[in-house]
CSV table of C-alpha atoms and ligand atoms in Angstrom, one decimal:
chain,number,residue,atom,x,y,z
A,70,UNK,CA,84.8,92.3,109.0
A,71,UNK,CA,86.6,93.6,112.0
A,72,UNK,CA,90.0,96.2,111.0
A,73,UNK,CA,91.5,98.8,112.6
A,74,UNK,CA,91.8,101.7,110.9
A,75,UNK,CA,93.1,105.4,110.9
A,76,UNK,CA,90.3,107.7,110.5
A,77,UNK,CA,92.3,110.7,111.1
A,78,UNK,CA,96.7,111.3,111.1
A,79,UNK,CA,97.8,111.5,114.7
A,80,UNK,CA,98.7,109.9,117.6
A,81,UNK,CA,98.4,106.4,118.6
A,82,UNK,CA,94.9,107.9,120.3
A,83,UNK,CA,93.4,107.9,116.7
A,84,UNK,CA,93.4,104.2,116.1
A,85,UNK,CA,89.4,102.7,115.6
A,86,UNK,CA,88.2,99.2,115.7
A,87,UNK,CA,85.7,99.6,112.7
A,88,UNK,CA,83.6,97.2,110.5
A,89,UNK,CA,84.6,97.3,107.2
A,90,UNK,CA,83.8,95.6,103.4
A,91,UNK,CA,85.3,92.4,103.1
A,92,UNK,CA,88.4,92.8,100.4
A,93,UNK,CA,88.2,90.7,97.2
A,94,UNK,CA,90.7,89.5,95.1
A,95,UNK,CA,91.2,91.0,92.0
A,96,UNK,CA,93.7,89.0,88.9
A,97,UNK,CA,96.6,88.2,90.2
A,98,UNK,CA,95.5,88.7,94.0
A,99,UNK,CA,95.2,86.4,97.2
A,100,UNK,CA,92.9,87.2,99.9
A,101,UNK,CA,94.1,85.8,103.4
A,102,UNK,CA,92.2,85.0,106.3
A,103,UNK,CA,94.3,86.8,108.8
A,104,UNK,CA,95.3,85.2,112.2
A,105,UNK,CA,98.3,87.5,112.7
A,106,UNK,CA,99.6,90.6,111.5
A,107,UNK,CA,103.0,92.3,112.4
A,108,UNK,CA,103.3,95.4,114.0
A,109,UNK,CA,105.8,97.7,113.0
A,110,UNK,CA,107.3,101.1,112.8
A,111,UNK,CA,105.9,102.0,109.2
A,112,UNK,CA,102.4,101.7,110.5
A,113,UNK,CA,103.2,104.6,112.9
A,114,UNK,CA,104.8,106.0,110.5
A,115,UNK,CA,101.4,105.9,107.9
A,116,UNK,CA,99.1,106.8,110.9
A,117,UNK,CA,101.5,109.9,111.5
A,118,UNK,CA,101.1,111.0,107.7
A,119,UNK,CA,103.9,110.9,107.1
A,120,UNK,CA,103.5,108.7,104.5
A,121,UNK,CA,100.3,110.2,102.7
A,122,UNK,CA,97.7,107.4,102.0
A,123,UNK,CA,93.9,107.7,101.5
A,124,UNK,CA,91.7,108.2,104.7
A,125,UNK,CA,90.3,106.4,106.3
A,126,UNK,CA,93.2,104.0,105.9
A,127,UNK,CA,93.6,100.3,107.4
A,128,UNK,CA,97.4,99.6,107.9
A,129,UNK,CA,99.6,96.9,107.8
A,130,UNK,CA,102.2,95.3,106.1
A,131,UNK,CA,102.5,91.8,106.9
A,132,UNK,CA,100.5,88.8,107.9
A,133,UNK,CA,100.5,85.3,108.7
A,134,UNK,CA,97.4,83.3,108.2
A,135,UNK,CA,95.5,80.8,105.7
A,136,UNK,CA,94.0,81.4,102.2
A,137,UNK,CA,90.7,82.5,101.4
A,138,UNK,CA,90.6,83.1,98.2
A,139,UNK,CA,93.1,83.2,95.2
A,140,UNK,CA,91.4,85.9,92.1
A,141,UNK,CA,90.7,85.1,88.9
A,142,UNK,CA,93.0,83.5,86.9
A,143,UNK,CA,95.8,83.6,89.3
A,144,UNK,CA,98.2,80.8,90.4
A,145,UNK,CA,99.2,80.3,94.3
A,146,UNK,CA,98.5,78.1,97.5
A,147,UNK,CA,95.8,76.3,97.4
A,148,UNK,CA,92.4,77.8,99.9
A,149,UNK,CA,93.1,76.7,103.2
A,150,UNK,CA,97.6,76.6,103.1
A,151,UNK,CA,98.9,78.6,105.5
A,152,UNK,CA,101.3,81.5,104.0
A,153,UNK,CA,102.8,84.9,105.2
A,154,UNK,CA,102.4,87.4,102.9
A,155,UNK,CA,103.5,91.2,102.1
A,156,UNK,CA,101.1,93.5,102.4
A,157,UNK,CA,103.3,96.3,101.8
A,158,UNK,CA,101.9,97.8,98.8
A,159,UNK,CA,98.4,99.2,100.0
A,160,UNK,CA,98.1,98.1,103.2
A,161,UNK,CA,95.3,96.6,104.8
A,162,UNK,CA,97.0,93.6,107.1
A,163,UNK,CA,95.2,94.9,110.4
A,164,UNK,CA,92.2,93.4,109.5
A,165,UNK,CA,90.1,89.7,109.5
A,166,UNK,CA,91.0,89.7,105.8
A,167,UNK,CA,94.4,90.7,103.8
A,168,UNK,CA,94.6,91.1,100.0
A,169,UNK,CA,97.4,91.0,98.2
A,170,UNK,CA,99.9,90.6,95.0
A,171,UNK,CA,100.1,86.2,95.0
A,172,UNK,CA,103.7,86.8,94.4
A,173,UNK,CA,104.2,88.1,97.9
A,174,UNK,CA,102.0,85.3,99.5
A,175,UNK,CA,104.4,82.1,100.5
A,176,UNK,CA,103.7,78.9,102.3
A,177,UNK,CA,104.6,78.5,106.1
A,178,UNK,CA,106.6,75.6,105.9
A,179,UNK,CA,105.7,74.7,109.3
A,180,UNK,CA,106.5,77.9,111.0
A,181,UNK,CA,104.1,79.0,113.6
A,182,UNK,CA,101.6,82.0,112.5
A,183,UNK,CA,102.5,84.0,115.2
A,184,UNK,CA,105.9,83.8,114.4
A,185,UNK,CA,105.5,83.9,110.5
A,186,UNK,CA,103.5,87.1,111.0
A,187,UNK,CA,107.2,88.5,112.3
A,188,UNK,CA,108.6,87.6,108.9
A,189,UNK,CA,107.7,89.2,106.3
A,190,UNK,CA,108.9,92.8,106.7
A,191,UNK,CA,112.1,92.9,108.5
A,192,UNK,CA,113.6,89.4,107.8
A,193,UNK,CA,112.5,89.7,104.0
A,194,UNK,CA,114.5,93.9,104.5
A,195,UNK,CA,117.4,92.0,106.3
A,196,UNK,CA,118.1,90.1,103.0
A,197,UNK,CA,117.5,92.6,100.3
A,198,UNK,CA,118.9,95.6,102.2
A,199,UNK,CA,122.2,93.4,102.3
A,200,UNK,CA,122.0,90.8,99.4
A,201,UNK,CA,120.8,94.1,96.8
A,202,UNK,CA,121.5,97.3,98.4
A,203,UNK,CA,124.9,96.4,99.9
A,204,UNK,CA,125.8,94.1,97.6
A,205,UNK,CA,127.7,92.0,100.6
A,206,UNK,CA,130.6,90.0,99.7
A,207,UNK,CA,131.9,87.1,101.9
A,208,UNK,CA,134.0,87.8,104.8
A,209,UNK,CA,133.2,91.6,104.9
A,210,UNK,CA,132.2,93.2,108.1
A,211,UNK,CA,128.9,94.8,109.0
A,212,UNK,CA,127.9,97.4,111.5
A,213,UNK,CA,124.2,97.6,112.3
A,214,UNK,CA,121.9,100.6,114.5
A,215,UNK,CA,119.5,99.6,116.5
A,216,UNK,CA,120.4,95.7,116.6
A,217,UNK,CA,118.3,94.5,119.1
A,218,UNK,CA,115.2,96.3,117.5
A,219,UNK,CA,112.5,94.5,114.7
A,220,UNK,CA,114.9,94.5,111.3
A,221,UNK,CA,117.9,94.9,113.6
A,222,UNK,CA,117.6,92.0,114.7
A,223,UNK,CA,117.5,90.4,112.1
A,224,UNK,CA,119.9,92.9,109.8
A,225,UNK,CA,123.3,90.6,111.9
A,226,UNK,CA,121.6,87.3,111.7
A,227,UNK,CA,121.4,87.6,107.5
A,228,UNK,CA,124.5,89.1,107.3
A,229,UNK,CA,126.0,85.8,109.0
A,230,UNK,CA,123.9,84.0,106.6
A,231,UNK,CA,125.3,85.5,103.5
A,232,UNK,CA,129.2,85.1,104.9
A,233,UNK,CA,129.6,88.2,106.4
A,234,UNK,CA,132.7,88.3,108.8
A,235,UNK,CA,132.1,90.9,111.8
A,236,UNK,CA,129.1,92.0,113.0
A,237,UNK,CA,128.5,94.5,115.7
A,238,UNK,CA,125.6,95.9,116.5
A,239,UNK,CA,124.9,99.6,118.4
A,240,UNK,CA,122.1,100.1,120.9
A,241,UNK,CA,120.6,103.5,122.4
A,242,UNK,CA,121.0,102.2,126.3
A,243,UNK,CA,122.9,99.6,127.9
A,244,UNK,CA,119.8,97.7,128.4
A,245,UNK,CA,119.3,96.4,125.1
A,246,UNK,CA,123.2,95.5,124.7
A,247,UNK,CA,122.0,91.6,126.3
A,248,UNK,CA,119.4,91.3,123.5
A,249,UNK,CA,121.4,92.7,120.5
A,250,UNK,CA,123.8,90.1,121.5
A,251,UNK,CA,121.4,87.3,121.7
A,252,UNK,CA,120.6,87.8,118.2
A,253,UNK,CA,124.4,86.9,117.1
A,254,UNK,CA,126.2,90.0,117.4
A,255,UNK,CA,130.1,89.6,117.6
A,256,UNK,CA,130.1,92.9,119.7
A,257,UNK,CA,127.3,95.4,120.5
A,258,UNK,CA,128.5,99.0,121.3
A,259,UNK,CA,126.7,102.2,122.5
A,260,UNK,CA,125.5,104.6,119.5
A,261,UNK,CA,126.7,107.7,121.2
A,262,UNK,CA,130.4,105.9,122.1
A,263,UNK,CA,132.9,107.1,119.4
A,264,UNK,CA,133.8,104.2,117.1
A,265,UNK,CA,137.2,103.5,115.9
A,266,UNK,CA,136.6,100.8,113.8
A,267,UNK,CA,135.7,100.9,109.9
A,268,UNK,CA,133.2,98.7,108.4
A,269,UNK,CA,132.6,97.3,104.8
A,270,UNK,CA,128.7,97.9,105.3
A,271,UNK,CA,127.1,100.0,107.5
A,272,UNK,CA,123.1,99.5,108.1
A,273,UNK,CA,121.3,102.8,109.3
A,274,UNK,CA,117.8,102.8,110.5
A,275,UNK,CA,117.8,105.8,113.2
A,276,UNK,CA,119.3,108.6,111.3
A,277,UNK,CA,120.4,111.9,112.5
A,278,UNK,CA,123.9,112.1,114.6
A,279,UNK,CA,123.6,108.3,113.9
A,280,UNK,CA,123.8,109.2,110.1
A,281,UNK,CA,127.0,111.0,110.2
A,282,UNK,CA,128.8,108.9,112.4
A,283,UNK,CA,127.5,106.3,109.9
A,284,UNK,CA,129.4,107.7,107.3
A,285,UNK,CA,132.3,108.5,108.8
A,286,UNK,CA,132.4,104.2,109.9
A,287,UNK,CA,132.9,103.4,106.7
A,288,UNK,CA,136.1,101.3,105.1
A,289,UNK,CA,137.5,102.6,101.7
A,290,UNK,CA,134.6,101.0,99.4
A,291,UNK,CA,132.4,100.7,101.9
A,292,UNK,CA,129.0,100.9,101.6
A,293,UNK,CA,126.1,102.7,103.6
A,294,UNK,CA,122.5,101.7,103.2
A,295,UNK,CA,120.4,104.6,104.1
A,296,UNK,CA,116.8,102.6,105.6
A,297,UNK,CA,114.8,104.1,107.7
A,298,UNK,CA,115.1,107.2,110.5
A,299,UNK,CA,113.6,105.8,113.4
A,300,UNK,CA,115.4,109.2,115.5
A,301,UNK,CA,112.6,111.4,113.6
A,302,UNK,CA,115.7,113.5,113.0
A,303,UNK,CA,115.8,116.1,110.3
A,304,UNK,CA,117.6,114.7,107.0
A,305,UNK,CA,121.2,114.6,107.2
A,306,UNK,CA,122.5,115.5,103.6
A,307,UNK,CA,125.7,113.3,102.1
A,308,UNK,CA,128.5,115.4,101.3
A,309,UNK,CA,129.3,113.9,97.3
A,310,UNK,CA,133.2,115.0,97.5
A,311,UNK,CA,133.4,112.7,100.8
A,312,UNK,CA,132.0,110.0,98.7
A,313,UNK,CA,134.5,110.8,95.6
A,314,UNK,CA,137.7,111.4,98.1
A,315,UNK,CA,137.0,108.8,100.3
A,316,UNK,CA,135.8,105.8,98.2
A,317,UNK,CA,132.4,105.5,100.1
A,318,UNK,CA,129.2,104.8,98.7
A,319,UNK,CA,125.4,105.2,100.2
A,320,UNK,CA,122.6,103.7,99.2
A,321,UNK,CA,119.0,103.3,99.8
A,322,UNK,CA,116.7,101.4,100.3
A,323,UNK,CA,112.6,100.8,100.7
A,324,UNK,CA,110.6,97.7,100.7
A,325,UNK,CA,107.6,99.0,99.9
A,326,UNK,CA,108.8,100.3,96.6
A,327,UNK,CA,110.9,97.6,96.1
A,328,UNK,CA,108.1,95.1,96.1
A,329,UNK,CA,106.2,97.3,94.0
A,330,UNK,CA,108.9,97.0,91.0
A,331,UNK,CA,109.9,93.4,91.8
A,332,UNK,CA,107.2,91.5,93.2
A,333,UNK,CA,108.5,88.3,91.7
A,334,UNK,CA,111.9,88.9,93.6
A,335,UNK,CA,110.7,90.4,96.8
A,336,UNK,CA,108.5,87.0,97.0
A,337,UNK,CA,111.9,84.8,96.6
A,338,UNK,CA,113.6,87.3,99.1
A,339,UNK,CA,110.1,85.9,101.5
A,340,UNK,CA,110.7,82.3,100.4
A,341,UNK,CA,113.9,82.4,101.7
A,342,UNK,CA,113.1,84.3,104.8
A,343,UNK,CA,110.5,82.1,105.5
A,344,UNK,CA,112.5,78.8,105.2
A,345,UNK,CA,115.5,80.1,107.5
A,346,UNK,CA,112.7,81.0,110.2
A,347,UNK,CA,111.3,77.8,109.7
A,348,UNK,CA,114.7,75.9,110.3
A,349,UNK,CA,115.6,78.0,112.8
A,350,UNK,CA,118.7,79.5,111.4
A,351,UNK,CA,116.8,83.0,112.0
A,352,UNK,CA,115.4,83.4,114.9
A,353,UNK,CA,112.7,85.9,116.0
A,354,UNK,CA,111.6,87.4,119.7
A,355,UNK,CA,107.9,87.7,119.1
A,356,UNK,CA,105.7,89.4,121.9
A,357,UNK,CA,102.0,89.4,121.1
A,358,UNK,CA,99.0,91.6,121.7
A,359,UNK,CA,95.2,91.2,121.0
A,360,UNK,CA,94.6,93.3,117.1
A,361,UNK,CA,92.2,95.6,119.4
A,362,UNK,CA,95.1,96.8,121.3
A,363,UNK,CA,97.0,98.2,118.0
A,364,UNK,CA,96.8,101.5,119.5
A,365,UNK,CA,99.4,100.1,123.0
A,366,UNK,CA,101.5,98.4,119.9
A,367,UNK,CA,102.2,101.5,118.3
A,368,UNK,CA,103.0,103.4,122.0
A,369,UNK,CA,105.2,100.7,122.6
A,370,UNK,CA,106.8,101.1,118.7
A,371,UNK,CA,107.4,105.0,119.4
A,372,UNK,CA,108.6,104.5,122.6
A,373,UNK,CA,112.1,103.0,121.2
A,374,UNK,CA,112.1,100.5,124.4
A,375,UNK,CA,111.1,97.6,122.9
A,376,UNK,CA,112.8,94.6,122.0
A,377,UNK,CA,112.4,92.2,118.9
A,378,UNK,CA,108.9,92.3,117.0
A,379,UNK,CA,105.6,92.5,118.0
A,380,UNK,CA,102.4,91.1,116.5
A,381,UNK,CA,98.8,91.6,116.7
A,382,UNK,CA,96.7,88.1,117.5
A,383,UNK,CA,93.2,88.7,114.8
B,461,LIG,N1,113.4,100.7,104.4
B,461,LIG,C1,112.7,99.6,104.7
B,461,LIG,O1,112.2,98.9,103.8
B,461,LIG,C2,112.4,99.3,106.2
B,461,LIG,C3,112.0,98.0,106.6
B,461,LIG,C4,111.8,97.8,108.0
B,461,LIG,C5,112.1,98.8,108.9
B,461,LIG,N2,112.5,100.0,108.4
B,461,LIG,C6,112.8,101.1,109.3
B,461,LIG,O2,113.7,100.7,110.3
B,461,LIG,C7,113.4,101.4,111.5
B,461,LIG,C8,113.3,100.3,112.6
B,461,LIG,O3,112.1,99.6,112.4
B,461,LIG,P1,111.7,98.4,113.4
B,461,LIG,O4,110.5,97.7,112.8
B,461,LIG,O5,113.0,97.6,113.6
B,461,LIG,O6,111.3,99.2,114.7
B,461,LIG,P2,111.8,99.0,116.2
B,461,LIG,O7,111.9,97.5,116.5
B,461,LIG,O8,110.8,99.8,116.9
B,461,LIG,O9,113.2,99.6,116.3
B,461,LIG,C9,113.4,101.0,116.3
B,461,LIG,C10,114.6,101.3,117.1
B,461,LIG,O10,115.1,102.5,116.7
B,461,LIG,C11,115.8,103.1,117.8
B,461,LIG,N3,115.4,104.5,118.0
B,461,LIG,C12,116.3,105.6,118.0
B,461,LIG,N4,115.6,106.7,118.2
B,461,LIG,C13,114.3,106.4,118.3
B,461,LIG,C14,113.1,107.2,118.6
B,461,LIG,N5,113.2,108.5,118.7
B,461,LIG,N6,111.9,106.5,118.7
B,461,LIG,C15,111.9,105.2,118.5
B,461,LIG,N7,113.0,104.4,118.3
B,461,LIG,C16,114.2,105.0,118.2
B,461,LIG,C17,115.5,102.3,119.1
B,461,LIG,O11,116.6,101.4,119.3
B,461,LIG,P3,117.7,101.8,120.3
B,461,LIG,O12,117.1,101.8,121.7
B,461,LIG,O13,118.8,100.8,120.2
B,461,LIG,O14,118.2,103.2,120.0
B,461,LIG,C18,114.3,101.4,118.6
B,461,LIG,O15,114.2,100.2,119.3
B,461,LIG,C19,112.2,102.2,111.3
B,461,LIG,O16,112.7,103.5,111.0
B,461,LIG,C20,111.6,101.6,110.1
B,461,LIG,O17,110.8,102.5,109.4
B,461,LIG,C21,112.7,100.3,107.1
């Protein structure tokens, strides 16, 4: 079957259209005929090495698509349904042919596969990171970076979904303030502009000065939920006295290791991703690209300019 696949960690440059084994499902595994697969910042981020994973390596994390093939003794959609699924664990979703965990395969309930392929990874983060990690409580108020970006926009949209009160959203220009805003933001802000305001949950993807000022947004109890650091920035340590004087707490958290602990609940977290996508009470900006053009995805990805999610027609 057709993949792509890093032979080598680098640049964008070192992406390879190659033919590659078919994958089979093992117990408790799907394999997925692919149509789409999402393209997202922790494939650059696996290509980069800086997450380590055995070369040569085909990435992905998410796909949309029909099933192939469900492994021995395992229970899940029927050959032929059309599901998103996670493949977040080990990979593999740029590629003909996806295998994963059946827990983290769900039906499409009508959604488009070039939407659904959008899905998996950032809606099913926006959920957890605010349902598990944050712990959100009804009426509280939500600050998110990056908001018009892949999980940021979706991060405001699931807050309002879980009761949240305000929601503002910062950008890095004033260009992407118009499409933060058309994902539901009550107010979008520049990152670099001091903030005066104080939030029950703060939602930081971009790190570095963003970090800080992360920290220092929080309400008495708030809560920060540490997620990514899309900046590249060195780490920015958290001072525990701040936490202890100030009544502030931070937290983490990973969806890839998260659905390696609980599959069973990362695949409700999907379910219910799914089915808000599908009625429209989440909605997704998808641009599309051919899968042999991976490599432009991931220049686009690093180059912090785009908008909303992109995905990679198989
Ligand atoms: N922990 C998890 O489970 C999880 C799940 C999904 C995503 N993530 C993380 O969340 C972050 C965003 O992912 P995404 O899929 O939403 O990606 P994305 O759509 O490309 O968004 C990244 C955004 O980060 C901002 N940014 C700031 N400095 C940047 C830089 N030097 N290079 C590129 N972007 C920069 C840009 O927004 P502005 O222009 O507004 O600054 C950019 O649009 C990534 O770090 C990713 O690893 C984590």
């Amino acid at each position: 079957m057709r993949a792509v696949t890093i032979p080598e960690f680098g640049s964008a440059d070192v992406l390879r259209v190659a033919d590659v084994a078919v994958p089979e499902p093992g117990p408790g595994q799907i394999s997925i005929d692919v149509e789409y697969a999402g393209a997202n910042f922790a494939e650059v981020l696996y290509r980069r090495g800086v997450v380590d994973v055995p070369l040569p390596f085909v990435p992905g994390i998410e796909v949309a698509g029909r099933v192939r093939a469900l492994g021995p003794d395992t229970a899940g959609p029927p050959v032929g349904t059309p599901v998103a699924a996670l493949t977040i664990v080990d990979g593999g979703g740029y590629a003909e042919v996806a295998v994963t965990a059946a827990e983290l395969v769900v039906p499409l309930d009508g959604l488009a596969p070039g939407t659904a392929a959008a899905v998996p990874s950032n809606s099913t983060t926006a959920f957890l990171v605010l349902d598990r990690a944050a712990r959100i409580e009804p009426g509280e108020s939500v600050l998110v970076h990056a908001a018009a970006g892949g999980v940021g926009s979706q991060l405001g949209q699931a807050a309002r979904l879980l009761g949240a009160g305000r929601v503002v959203g910062t950008v890095g220009s004033p260009a992407k303030a118009e499409a933060a805003l058309a994902f539901g933001y009550d107010d979008v802000v520049l990152r670099d502009a001091p903030l005066a305001e104080r939030f029950d949950v703060v939602v930081d993807m971009v790190g570095g000065p963003a970090r800080r000022a992360s920290l220092d947004a929080l309400a008495p109890m708030g809560r920060l939920v540490v997620m990514g650091n899309a900046s590249g920035a060195d780490d920015v340590g958290v001072p525990a006295n701040e936490l202890w004087f100030a009544n502030k707490t931070v937290t983490g958290f990973n969806l890839a290791a998260f659905a390696a602990a609980f599959p069973a609940e990362t695949g409700r977290a999907l379910r219910r991703a799914v089915a808000a996508a599908a009625s429209g009470d989440l909605r997704l900006s998808v641009a599309e690209l051919p899968l042999a053009d991976a490599a432009e995805a991931h220049r686009r990805i690093e180059s912090g300019r785009t908008t909303g999610k992109l995905v990679l027609a198989v």
